[in-house]
XYZ file of C-alpha atoms in Angstrom:
669
model
C -69.314 -42.790 -296.229
C -71.898 -42.973 -293.994
C -74.780 -42.533 -296.370
C -73.395 -45.818 -297.538
C -74.102 -47.750 -295.059
C -77.755 -46.661 -294.226
C -80.705 -48.606 -295.862
C -82.914 -46.430 -298.304
C -85.993 -47.984 -295.866
C -84.935 -45.327 -293.433
C -86.113 -42.434 -295.258
C -86.925 -39.283 -292.665
C -87.751 -41.871 -290.157
C -84.325 -43.397 -288.775
C -84.474 -41.666 -285.668
C -82.552 -44.101 -283.910
C -80.262 -45.054 -286.389
C -78.925 -41.918 -287.592
C -77.385 -41.018 -283.819
C -76.060 -44.854 -283.230
C -74.106 -44.036 -286.655
C -72.941 -40.919 -285.449
C -72.033 -42.308 -282.307
C -70.076 -45.022 -283.828
C -67.745 -42.366 -285.708
C -67.060 -40.174 -282.959
C -66.591 -43.205 -280.349
C -63.830 -44.637 -282.512
C -62.667 -41.104 -283.372
C -62.193 -40.683 -279.412
C -60.444 -44.049 -279.499
C -57.654 -42.675 -281.639
C -57.104 -39.492 -279.866
C -56.897 -41.854 -276.495
C -54.031 -43.511 -278.684
C -52.309 -40.640 -279.921
C -52.367 -39.346 -276.035
C -51.143 -42.673 -274.704
C -48.873 -43.793 -277.777
C -45.854 -42.593 -275.594
C -45.164 -39.987 -273.304
C -43.359 -37.678 -275.996
C -44.697 -38.452 -278.715
C -42.756 -37.735 -282.149
C -43.614 -34.176 -283.631
C -43.643 -35.221 -287.179
C -45.516 -33.523 -289.775
C -47.442 -36.768 -290.451
C -48.275 -37.189 -286.573
C -49.394 -33.349 -286.350
C -51.679 -33.631 -289.394
C -53.457 -37.298 -288.286
C -53.992 -35.432 -284.675
C -55.523 -32.523 -286.351
C -57.362 -34.859 -288.715
C -59.170 -36.724 -286.073
C -60.151 -33.775 -284.080
C -61.993 -32.195 -287.268
C -63.783 -35.567 -288.196
C -64.627 -35.621 -284.463
C -66.141 -32.199 -284.260
C -67.983 -32.544 -287.965
C -69.184 -35.857 -286.724
C -70.582 -34.247 -283.520
C -72.009 -31.178 -285.268
C -74.169 -33.429 -287.755
C -75.214 -35.843 -284.938
C -76.330 -32.470 -282.613
C -78.402 -31.344 -285.733
C -80.350 -34.735 -285.838
C -80.925 -34.651 -281.978
C -82.114 -30.993 -282.236
C -84.441 -31.861 -284.883
C -85.775 -34.453 -282.889
C -86.198 -32.151 -279.618
C -88.086 -29.495 -282.044
C -90.538 -32.326 -282.828
C -90.843 -33.445 -279.131
C -91.861 -30.661 -277.091
C -91.921 -32.476 -273.947
C -87.918 -33.699 -273.903
C -86.671 -30.782 -275.625
C -85.257 -28.979 -272.903
C -83.005 -31.960 -271.831
C -82.188 -32.857 -275.451
C -81.287 -29.396 -275.932
C -78.846 -29.195 -273.003
C -77.450 -32.357 -274.031
C -76.872 -31.222 -277.838
C -75.004 -28.173 -276.410
C -72.640 -30.044 -274.019
C -71.769 -32.497 -277.371
C -71.546 -29.540 -279.497
C -69.017 -27.986 -276.886
C -67.001 -31.044 -276.238
C -66.527 -31.381 -279.886
C -65.158 -28.048 -280.233
C -62.910 -28.250 -277.380
C -61.350 -31.269 -279.031
C -60.748 -29.448 -282.432
C -59.198 -26.879 -280.675
C -57.205 -28.958 -278.615
C -55.977 -31.038 -281.509
C -55.373 -27.910 -283.792
C -51.449 -28.396 -284.035
C -50.798 -29.414 -287.788
C -49.667 -25.532 -287.989
C -47.436 -25.287 -284.929
C -43.451 -26.069 -285.090
C -42.912 -25.764 -281.500
C -46.490 -26.507 -279.768
C -45.213 -26.224 -276.399
C -43.694 -23.032 -276.682
C -46.406 -21.475 -277.971
C -49.237 -19.513 -275.756
C -51.603 -21.672 -277.570
C -53.327 -24.814 -275.549
C -53.188 -28.093 -277.563
C -53.630 -31.899 -277.069
C -49.023 -32.016 -275.795
C -49.722 -29.170 -273.502
C -53.321 -30.239 -271.970
C -53.879 -33.612 -272.174
C -55.847 -33.729 -269.397
C -58.246 -30.923 -270.930
C -58.757 -33.347 -274.035
C -59.705 -36.963 -272.085
C -62.171 -34.167 -270.249
C -63.494 -33.113 -273.362
C -63.639 -36.679 -274.746
C -65.567 -38.011 -271.842
C -67.609 -35.296 -271.925
C -68.623 -35.642 -275.495
C -68.894 -39.704 -275.013
C -71.678 -38.547 -271.963
C -73.376 -36.243 -273.840
C -73.797 -38.367 -276.658
C -75.302 -40.988 -274.450
C -77.606 -38.700 -273.375
C -79.405 -37.661 -276.606
C -79.377 -41.542 -277.577
C -81.139 -42.309 -274.475
C -83.867 -39.250 -275.321
C -84.041 -40.334 -278.768
C -84.672 -43.966 -277.521
C -87.128 -42.685 -274.861
C -89.005 -40.820 -278.495
C -88.467 -44.067 -280.329
C -90.460 -46.436 -277.834
C -93.173 -43.205 -277.437
C -93.641 -43.354 -281.252
C -93.809 -47.285 -281.136
C -96.607 -47.099 -278.462
C -98.476 -44.429 -280.093
C -98.464 -46.145 -283.263
C -99.645 -49.406 -281.443
C -102.803 -47.688 -279.963
C -103.483 -45.954 -283.172
C -103.446 -49.591 -284.757
C -105.897 -51.364 -282.032
C -108.321 -47.672 -282.002
C -109.102 -48.323 -285.526
C -109.156 -52.229 -285.461
C -111.872 -51.798 -282.782
C -113.583 -49.657 -285.426
C -113.035 -52.614 -288.157
C -114.411 -55.170 -285.825
C -117.881 -53.426 -285.330
C -118.584 -51.743 -288.886
C -121.809 -53.093 -290.704
C -121.354 -51.712 -294.178
C -119.112 -52.251 -297.005
C -118.678 -48.843 -297.567
C -118.260 -47.818 -294.009
C -115.254 -51.105 -293.942
C -113.481 -49.747 -296.934
C -112.691 -46.374 -295.351
C -111.843 -47.641 -292.312
C -109.392 -50.090 -293.735
C -107.591 -47.635 -295.770
C -106.860 -45.686 -292.387
C -105.773 -49.026 -291.123
C -103.553 -49.840 -293.720
C -101.890 -46.934 -293.099
C -101.449 -47.430 -289.712
C -100.160 -50.623 -290.025
C -97.452 -49.691 -292.563
C -96.184 -46.745 -290.315
C -96.266 -49.409 -287.361
C -94.274 -51.865 -289.571
C -91.397 -49.226 -290.236
C -90.916 -48.273 -286.679
C -90.705 -51.653 -285.383
C -88.553 -52.854 -288.120
C -85.905 -49.827 -287.547
C -86.345 -51.221 -283.772
C -86.032 -55.087 -284.961
C -82.701 -53.674 -286.613
C -81.491 -51.880 -283.224
C -81.738 -54.717 -281.032
C -78.588 -56.154 -279.895
C -80.193 -59.252 -278.162
C -80.529 -62.078 -280.681
C -83.394 -63.357 -278.546
C -85.525 -60.310 -278.626
C -84.839 -59.730 -282.394
C -85.912 -63.236 -282.911
C -89.260 -62.473 -281.213
C -89.541 -59.335 -282.647
C -89.251 -60.709 -286.039
C -92.135 -63.534 -285.457
C -94.646 -60.935 -284.396
C -93.868 -58.864 -286.786
C -94.706 -61.979 -289.346
C -98.190 -62.555 -287.810
C -98.988 -59.039 -288.274
C -97.816 -58.921 -291.730
C -99.919 -62.585 -292.440
C -102.800 -61.539 -290.482
C -103.220 -58.103 -292.291
C -104.474 -59.907 -295.360
C -106.604 -62.547 -293.130
C -108.407 -59.461 -291.432
C -109.328 -58.116 -294.776
C -110.681 -61.117 -296.423
C -112.364 -62.632 -293.183
C -114.180 -59.463 -292.591
C -115.462 -59.151 -295.679
C -116.569 -62.604 -295.521
C -118.142 -61.959 -292.147
C -119.800 -58.876 -293.717
C -121.384 -60.729 -296.751
C -122.525 -63.464 -294.384
C -123.324 -61.842 -291.193
C -125.755 -64.520 -289.814
C -122.703 -67.255 -290.527
C -121.458 -68.492 -287.063
C -118.241 -70.013 -288.608
C -117.391 -66.849 -290.297
C -117.700 -64.796 -287.335
C -115.509 -67.402 -285.500
C -112.756 -67.286 -288.185
C -112.779 -63.171 -288.087
C -112.700 -63.386 -284.286
C -109.265 -65.706 -284.481
C -107.448 -63.245 -286.498
C -108.678 -60.042 -284.325
C -107.627 -62.127 -281.394
C -104.012 -63.043 -282.812
C -103.108 -59.412 -284.097
C -103.671 -58.339 -280.631
C -101.341 -60.703 -278.845
C -98.713 -59.852 -281.521
C -99.232 -56.156 -281.136
C -98.913 -56.775 -277.318
C -95.861 -59.030 -277.833
C -94.248 -56.094 -279.534
C -94.765 -53.637 -276.783
C -93.549 -56.056 -274.166
C -90.176 -56.438 -276.453
C -89.738 -52.886 -277.242
C -90.237 -51.777 -273.275
C -88.811 -54.890 -271.854
C -92.007 -55.396 -269.560
C -94.469 -57.564 -269.312
C -97.938 -57.583 -267.848
C -98.314 -57.454 -263.843
C -94.200 -57.648 -263.960
C -94.106 -61.374 -264.744
C -91.078 -62.724 -266.055
C -91.318 -64.430 -269.528
C -90.993 -68.188 -269.140
C -89.191 -70.244 -271.875
C -88.988 -74.249 -271.324
C -85.657 -75.310 -271.481
C -84.236 -77.494 -274.305
C -82.204 -80.656 -274.529
C -79.282 -78.897 -275.998
C -79.463 -75.724 -273.600
C -79.772 -78.245 -270.851
C -76.814 -80.465 -272.056
C -74.490 -77.682 -272.708
C -74.543 -76.127 -269.359
C -74.522 -79.776 -267.998
C -71.241 -80.254 -269.646
C -69.652 -76.997 -268.663
C -70.368 -78.129 -265.184
C -68.791 -81.310 -265.760
C -65.953 -79.908 -267.405
C -65.482 -77.606 -264.840
C -64.413 -80.098 -261.971
C -61.182 -79.799 -264.037
C -60.370 -76.434 -262.370
C -62.286 -76.984 -259.043
C -63.575 -79.824 -257.600
C -65.733 -77.788 -254.864
C -67.731 -75.063 -256.778
C -70.896 -77.337 -257.077
C -72.508 -80.169 -255.425
C -73.320 -83.607 -256.395
C -76.812 -83.272 -255.838
C -76.790 -80.078 -258.449
C -75.202 -82.148 -260.960
C -77.805 -84.885 -260.593
C -80.651 -82.424 -260.841
C -79.675 -81.052 -264.180
C -79.459 -84.353 -265.461
C -82.730 -85.319 -264.458
C -84.247 -82.207 -266.059
C -82.405 -83.326 -269.202
C -83.639 -86.905 -268.923
C -87.203 -85.523 -268.137
C -87.200 -83.488 -271.592
C -86.044 -86.482 -273.554
C -89.333 -88.032 -272.587
C -90.995 -85.839 -275.185
C -89.543 -87.899 -277.420
C -89.822 -91.293 -276.234
C -93.269 -90.788 -275.387
C -94.320 -89.037 -278.824
C -96.263 -91.259 -281.024
C -94.261 -90.232 -284.086
C -90.686 -91.002 -282.856
C -89.354 -94.254 -284.740
C -89.145 -97.375 -282.322
C -85.377 -97.344 -283.268
C -84.355 -93.590 -282.012
C -86.961 -94.514 -278.771
C -84.645 -97.605 -278.047
C -81.468 -95.599 -278.546
C -82.960 -92.633 -276.334
C -83.640 -94.863 -273.382
C -80.663 -96.899 -273.519
C -78.324 -93.662 -273.658
C -80.483 -92.305 -271.243
C -79.816 -95.484 -268.739
C -75.812 -95.177 -269.754
C -76.150 -91.446 -268.835
C -77.253 -92.021 -265.591
C -74.254 -95.032 -264.697
C -71.466 -92.371 -266.325
C -72.820 -89.858 -263.584
C -72.726 -92.138 -260.810
C -69.190 -93.275 -261.526
C -67.975 -89.540 -261.995
C -69.667 -88.504 -258.634
C -67.864 -91.618 -257.133
C -64.426 -90.279 -258.289
C -65.293 -87.143 -257.729
C -65.912 -87.564 -254.119
C -62.617 -89.377 -253.409
C -60.783 -86.744 -255.468
C -61.984 -84.063 -253.010
C -60.743 -86.490 -249.774
C -57.545 -87.408 -251.539
C -56.141 -85.870 -254.513
C -53.937 -88.166 -255.929
C -52.375 -88.692 -259.506
C -54.022 -91.743 -259.797
C -57.712 -90.383 -259.127
C -57.088 -87.217 -260.938
C -56.337 -89.463 -264.213
C -59.669 -91.475 -263.073
C -61.500 -87.969 -263.026
C -60.347 -87.239 -266.556
C -61.625 -90.394 -267.857
C -65.152 -90.228 -265.961
C -65.652 -86.456 -267.157
C -64.678 -87.477 -270.935
C -66.790 -90.667 -270.176
C -69.888 -88.679 -269.436
C -69.339 -85.697 -272.107
C -68.862 -88.467 -274.483
C -72.182 -90.097 -273.702
C -74.225 -86.438 -273.565
C -72.427 -85.961 -277.019
C -74.322 -89.630 -278.159
C -77.693 -88.232 -276.618
C -77.672 -85.154 -278.420
C -76.964 -86.514 -281.311
C -79.795 -89.180 -281.386
C -82.228 -86.688 -280.072
C -81.019 -84.118 -283.482
C -81.498 -86.974 -285.493
C -84.767 -88.221 -284.001
C -86.388 -84.583 -284.305
C -85.125 -84.068 -287.998
C -85.540 -86.848 -289.545
C -89.380 -86.826 -288.023
C -89.346 -83.160 -289.624
C -87.917 -84.015 -292.756
C -90.196 -86.949 -293.260
C -93.530 -84.766 -292.465
C -92.753 -81.733 -294.566
C -92.143 -83.870 -297.494
C -95.296 -85.744 -296.899
C -97.352 -82.915 -296.461
C -95.588 -80.455 -299.334
C -98.079 -81.438 -301.893
C -101.127 -79.877 -299.737
C -103.212 -82.688 -300.739
C -105.897 -82.031 -297.614
C -106.014 -78.617 -298.122
C -106.738 -78.801 -302.098
C -109.460 -81.325 -300.823
C -110.995 -78.760 -298.868
C -111.528 -75.983 -301.615
C -112.728 -78.530 -304.175
C -115.521 -79.893 -301.639
C -116.255 -76.080 -299.836
C -117.131 -74.994 -303.497
C -119.436 -78.110 -304.092
C -121.209 -77.401 -300.793
C -120.497 -81.095 -299.863
C -120.419 -80.506 -295.800
C -120.201 -84.324 -295.269
C -116.868 -84.364 -297.253
C -115.263 -80.963 -295.628
C -115.784 -82.304 -292.519
C -113.930 -85.566 -293.312
C -111.059 -83.667 -294.382
C -111.256 -81.053 -291.671
C -110.345 -84.134 -289.391
C -107.388 -84.983 -291.750
C -106.230 -81.549 -291.555
C -106.303 -81.656 -287.598
C -104.832 -84.419 -287.421
C -101.630 -83.114 -289.948
C -101.763 -80.311 -287.327
C -101.041 -82.298 -284.558
C -98.379 -84.198 -285.979
C -96.534 -80.412 -287.275
C -97.111 -78.984 -283.862
C -95.416 -82.239 -282.399
C -92.707 -81.411 -284.652
C -92.207 -78.376 -283.733
C -91.840 -79.147 -279.978
C -89.306 -81.613 -281.070
C -87.150 -79.336 -283.309
C -87.224 -76.790 -280.385
C -84.928 -79.173 -278.176
C -82.736 -79.460 -281.142
C -82.562 -75.837 -282.693
C -78.940 -75.066 -280.988
C -79.897 -71.465 -280.673
C -82.200 -69.164 -278.766
C -83.432 -67.147 -281.964
C -84.018 -70.675 -283.512
C -86.135 -72.156 -280.116
C -88.182 -68.663 -280.784
C -88.587 -69.191 -284.596
C -89.755 -73.131 -283.570
C -92.309 -71.933 -280.765
C -93.831 -69.217 -283.391
C -93.790 -72.252 -285.786
C -95.962 -74.478 -283.723
C -98.110 -71.213 -282.389
C -98.524 -70.480 -286.406
C -100.069 -74.042 -286.952
C -102.185 -73.979 -283.652
C -103.973 -71.307 -284.803
C -103.883 -71.344 -288.749
C -105.251 -75.113 -288.499
C -108.546 -74.029 -287.028
C -108.726 -71.143 -288.691
C -108.577 -72.962 -292.192
C -111.267 -75.247 -290.681
C -113.779 -72.398 -290.028
C -112.988 -70.914 -293.313
C -113.969 -74.150 -294.973
C -117.240 -74.508 -293.509
C -118.158 -71.426 -294.365
C -117.611 -71.774 -298.243
C -119.261 -75.122 -297.400
C -122.412 -73.368 -296.147
C -121.881 -70.481 -299.105
C -120.925 -72.352 -302.048
C -121.105 -69.558 -304.802
C -119.946 -66.935 -302.638
C -116.405 -65.633 -304.308
C -115.403 -64.010 -300.828
C -115.648 -67.277 -298.793
C -113.638 -68.809 -301.601
C -110.978 -66.133 -301.652
C -110.901 -66.260 -297.649
C -110.326 -70.079 -297.395
C -107.209 -69.179 -300.052
C -105.968 -66.850 -298.061
C -105.479 -68.976 -294.777
C -104.538 -71.979 -297.066
C -101.513 -69.807 -298.690
C -100.398 -68.907 -294.942
C -100.399 -72.818 -293.969
C -98.244 -73.299 -297.264
C -96.117 -70.730 -296.515
C -95.219 -72.062 -292.715
C -94.492 -75.321 -294.506
C -91.939 -73.652 -296.598
C -90.437 -71.754 -293.613
C -90.315 -75.069 -291.884
C -88.197 -76.290 -294.659
C -85.862 -73.117 -294.337
C -85.830 -74.010 -290.677
C -84.829 -77.247 -290.701
C -81.756 -76.362 -292.971
C -80.663 -73.758 -290.200
C -81.166 -76.167 -287.568
C -78.950 -78.888 -289.187
C -76.378 -76.131 -290.272
C -75.904 -75.193 -286.177
C -75.550 -78.841 -285.690
C -72.604 -79.318 -288.098
C -71.316 -76.258 -287.370
C -72.275 -74.034 -290.229
C -73.911 -71.469 -288.634
C -73.052 -67.800 -289.722
C -71.623 -68.821 -293.912
C -73.293 -66.599 -296.194
C -74.702 -68.800 -298.747
C -72.924 -67.653 -302.311
C -75.599 -67.397 -304.791
C -74.231 -69.550 -307.472
C -74.983 -67.366 -310.446
C -74.144 -64.204 -309.092
C -70.860 -62.323 -308.100
C -69.467 -62.412 -304.271
C -69.563 -58.993 -302.771
C -66.316 -57.356 -303.570
C -66.018 -58.590 -307.264
C -66.626 -56.535 -310.129
C -68.005 -53.765 -308.538
C -64.984 -51.065 -309.213
C -67.408 -49.027 -311.263
C -70.378 -48.934 -308.426
C -70.440 -45.332 -306.500
C -71.455 -45.179 -302.752
C -75.305 -45.165 -302.612
C -77.234 -41.852 -301.276
C -80.242 -42.794 -298.654
C -82.971 -42.232 -300.405
C -86.664 -41.063 -299.232
C -89.793 -43.136 -300.495
C -93.225 -41.773 -300.197
C -95.707 -43.807 -298.233
C -97.117 -45.005 -301.923
C -93.645 -46.265 -303.252
C -92.795 -47.695 -299.745
C -96.212 -49.819 -300.584
C -95.328 -51.309 -303.729
C -92.101 -52.364 -302.521
C -93.505 -54.124 -299.617
C -96.033 -55.814 -302.012
C -92.987 -56.478 -304.507
C -91.050 -58.189 -301.479
C -94.494 -60.112 -300.893
C -94.169 -61.663 -304.278
C -90.560 -62.863 -303.949
C -91.594 -64.437 -300.986
C -94.166 -66.299 -302.480
C -92.356 -67.099 -305.477
C -89.209 -68.361 -303.012
C -91.614 -70.655 -301.327
C -93.113 -71.811 -304.914
C -89.176 -72.983 -305.819
C -88.431 -74.507 -302.534
C -91.439 -76.484 -302.676
C -90.377 -77.649 -306.180
C -86.585 -78.351 -305.625
C -87.624 -80.320 -301.982
C -89.391 -82.728 -304.538
C -86.034 -83.696 -306.429
C -84.538 -86.728 -305.414
C -80.748 -85.641 -306.695
C -80.119 -82.349 -304.794
C -76.766 -82.146 -306.939
C -78.366 -81.414 -309.796
C -76.873 -78.654 -311.741
C -80.468 -77.463 -312.287
C -81.587 -77.700 -308.737
C -78.904 -75.975 -307.350
C -79.088 -73.097 -309.363
C -82.948 -72.878 -308.664
C -81.776 -73.057 -304.679
C -79.099 -70.261 -305.445
C -81.592 -67.869 -307.157
C -84.482 -68.978 -304.220
C -82.140 -67.737 -301.588
C -81.254 -64.649 -303.733
C -84.903 -63.940 -303.546
C -85.472 -64.568 -300.408
C -82.471 -62.555 -299.470
C -84.030 -59.611 -301.689
C -87.681 -60.111 -299.717
C -86.116 -59.694 -296.225
C -84.073 -56.741 -297.936
C -87.597 -55.209 -298.389
C -88.593 -55.687 -294.269
C -85.329 -54.165 -293.320
C -84.278 -57.926 -292.322
C -81.852 -60.116 -293.408
C -78.057 -59.952 -294.486
C -78.426 -57.197 -297.393
C -78.186 -54.377 -295.126
C -78.360 -51.332 -298.196
C -79.009 -50.596 -301.262
C -75.359 -51.034 -302.804
C -75.524 -54.937 -301.096
C -78.298 -55.551 -302.910
C -76.973 -54.302 -306.207
C -73.732 -56.113 -305.621
C -75.190 -59.116 -305.517
C -77.928 -58.720 -308.300
C -74.783 -57.820 -310.656
C -73.994 -60.545 -313.431
C -70.093 -61.633 -313.875
C -68.978 -59.038 -316.992
C -67.645 -62.360 -318.395
C -70.763 -64.527 -317.941
C -73.210 -61.471 -320.216
C -71.986 -63.008 -323.689
C -72.514 -66.465 -322.554
C -75.556 -65.881 -321.332
C -76.741 -63.652 -324.605
C -75.462 -66.768 -326.596
C -77.270 -69.633 -324.409
C -80.555 -67.061 -324.760
C -80.604 -66.834 -328.493
C -79.685 -70.576 -329.044
C -82.954 -71.335 -326.328
C -84.979 -68.659 -328.976
C -84.139 -70.790 -332.398
C -84.805 -74.040 -330.689
C -88.319 -73.477 -329.544
C -88.958 -71.765 -333.172
C -87.836 -74.961 -334.023
C -90.115 -77.018 -331.616
C -93.038 -75.052 -333.061
C -92.711 -75.638 -336.339
C -91.898 -79.308 -335.791
C -94.957 -79.515 -333.471
C -97.598 -77.784 -336.002
C -96.162 -79.792 -338.932
C -99.024 -82.641 -340.028
C -97.541 -86.632 -340.035
C -99.172 -89.539 -341.173
C -98.265 -93.220 -340.298
C -96.355 -94.713 -337.492
C -92.813 -94.230 -339.045
C -93.879 -90.534 -339.647
C -95.168 -90.284 -336.262
C -91.795 -91.668 -334.463
C -89.896 -89.441 -336.427
C -91.499 -86.553 -335.383
C -91.786 -87.446 -331.489
C -87.625 -88.290 -332.034
C -87.336 -84.672 -333.720
C -89.231 -83.024 -330.604
C -86.911 -85.032 -328.040
C -83.843 -83.967 -329.774
C -84.768 -80.504 -329.675
C -85.667 -80.521 -326.035
C -82.817 -82.205 -324.830
C -80.890 -79.377 -326.446
C -82.514 -76.810 -324.741
C -82.539 -78.893 -321.476
C -79.023 -80.953 -321.933
C -78.813 -81.937 -317.980
C -82.216 -82.133 -316.817
C -82.149 -86.022 -316.777
């Protein structure tokens, strides 16, 4: 059962995940033992009870044995912690064996009269053994965790050292050799950090780790093309600026990963994340509603200060050039109303502190309700302002006209036109950065806030990099590598725009209370149906080449998903069956992409196969439709090749084409 829940991507590297899996089993089994001990002072000695006790004890001992085997293997590979790990493993094994002995009662008819010590005659002993077991297992986990952190830091240091070599190379041959080494080191770093990301319980840290890993993934390709461009055109200042920007961003991302893993920041400074309007309103409402239970737990000054901070943040909306006049007026009106409601609340609140009468308490309840209602309306208004702006901007910029123009004018070597379009790209960047800032205020959860901050940083950095790449191409219009380099940065921009569409949907889901719902793929079965014939899958160890292939395929899936999302966004009728099926397949492909990175809702290969399985009932229908499609296409080809003369014959041929086409695509219009 345990092997079925381990993702194939672990290979032999799952130092951190294997102990956690066994710890859950051991912890669960010890809980069962505690339940059996405490169920009754004198539990019934039925055969069923005795067998259950023995099975639990054996399960614990077996789990401990496998857990300790992993721990000992880790100890042998890490000599600096071998002694501590070995002691902890010995304690765990001894505790597991003790539990097995004390629960070996199935063969005893009268355990209390037998000289053999059991759970019935020594409850204290089994409790002590269970506690020792959990204590020793915890020690092993802590030591394993230290080893994992050390591995990640060591891997990061290797990557940094190789990056320094890449920055200094002066020949293509030397660059290719070092970049090959760099690629292997990045794959290993990605594996280690991916496992660590899955282990993180703090959703905020998990989101930060995902953002940093995404930067490293995208920057690896950018580093390749930017470095090649710089080598091909060593005297080009814009090429050097382009390359330096990639190296700088990768170093920042590597540093952030280490901060998350070690839970520390340089110089001991604390991370300062700006407070969003949503989180401010939530905290403010909690304080206001807390007055129902306690009139004295906070001061009116604290409540007034909290509201002032929230209203200061609303200025991000009212001062923004991209906020509509209607939204700006509504936000200002609600801000004014919120101040008035708070003044009324404070007045009644102060009176209730001095004289707690029924009428005053009823007035206080009314004031609380009015204040909270006003804050809800303010929250709804800023959400509407941010999401409507985002929807409009994403729709407007989804055609990527500025990027296309930069590519064309760059190849033409038209420096003036490139300068004109770089100004337009800078304007677009400012709009998208402002959009991200406003969306952060209404994201609703800390992980989504972090995703908005990451998106803002991406637009801030990628915009100037596209400009420097375009300038390089304009200076060297015949350079294939300069053209490829610009393509890579433009793809990163387009990919981030597509990610913003998904982020916007998530933010709306949170606002409407749909957070946590798993999208059901329209053309595929739900997990649990039609899966009786599937066997439990064993973990598969993949070599580096196979892992690289899977990562590449996953990236291709991600790009295809972005293309599909871009196309479906253009359809006005989002309820169209074709659009819905396209979105469903796109979601499936994106989940598969996340799976190749060790993220997302699909946790195991079995999950993947469950989602990819087609209903048995649908297969005949699918094959029938496919056969129809082939015959229709043949008819269309024959009709298209047939020569015609005269107006009437031409119209007849067109009608035949349309008829066949509409039979193939009946729901298109």
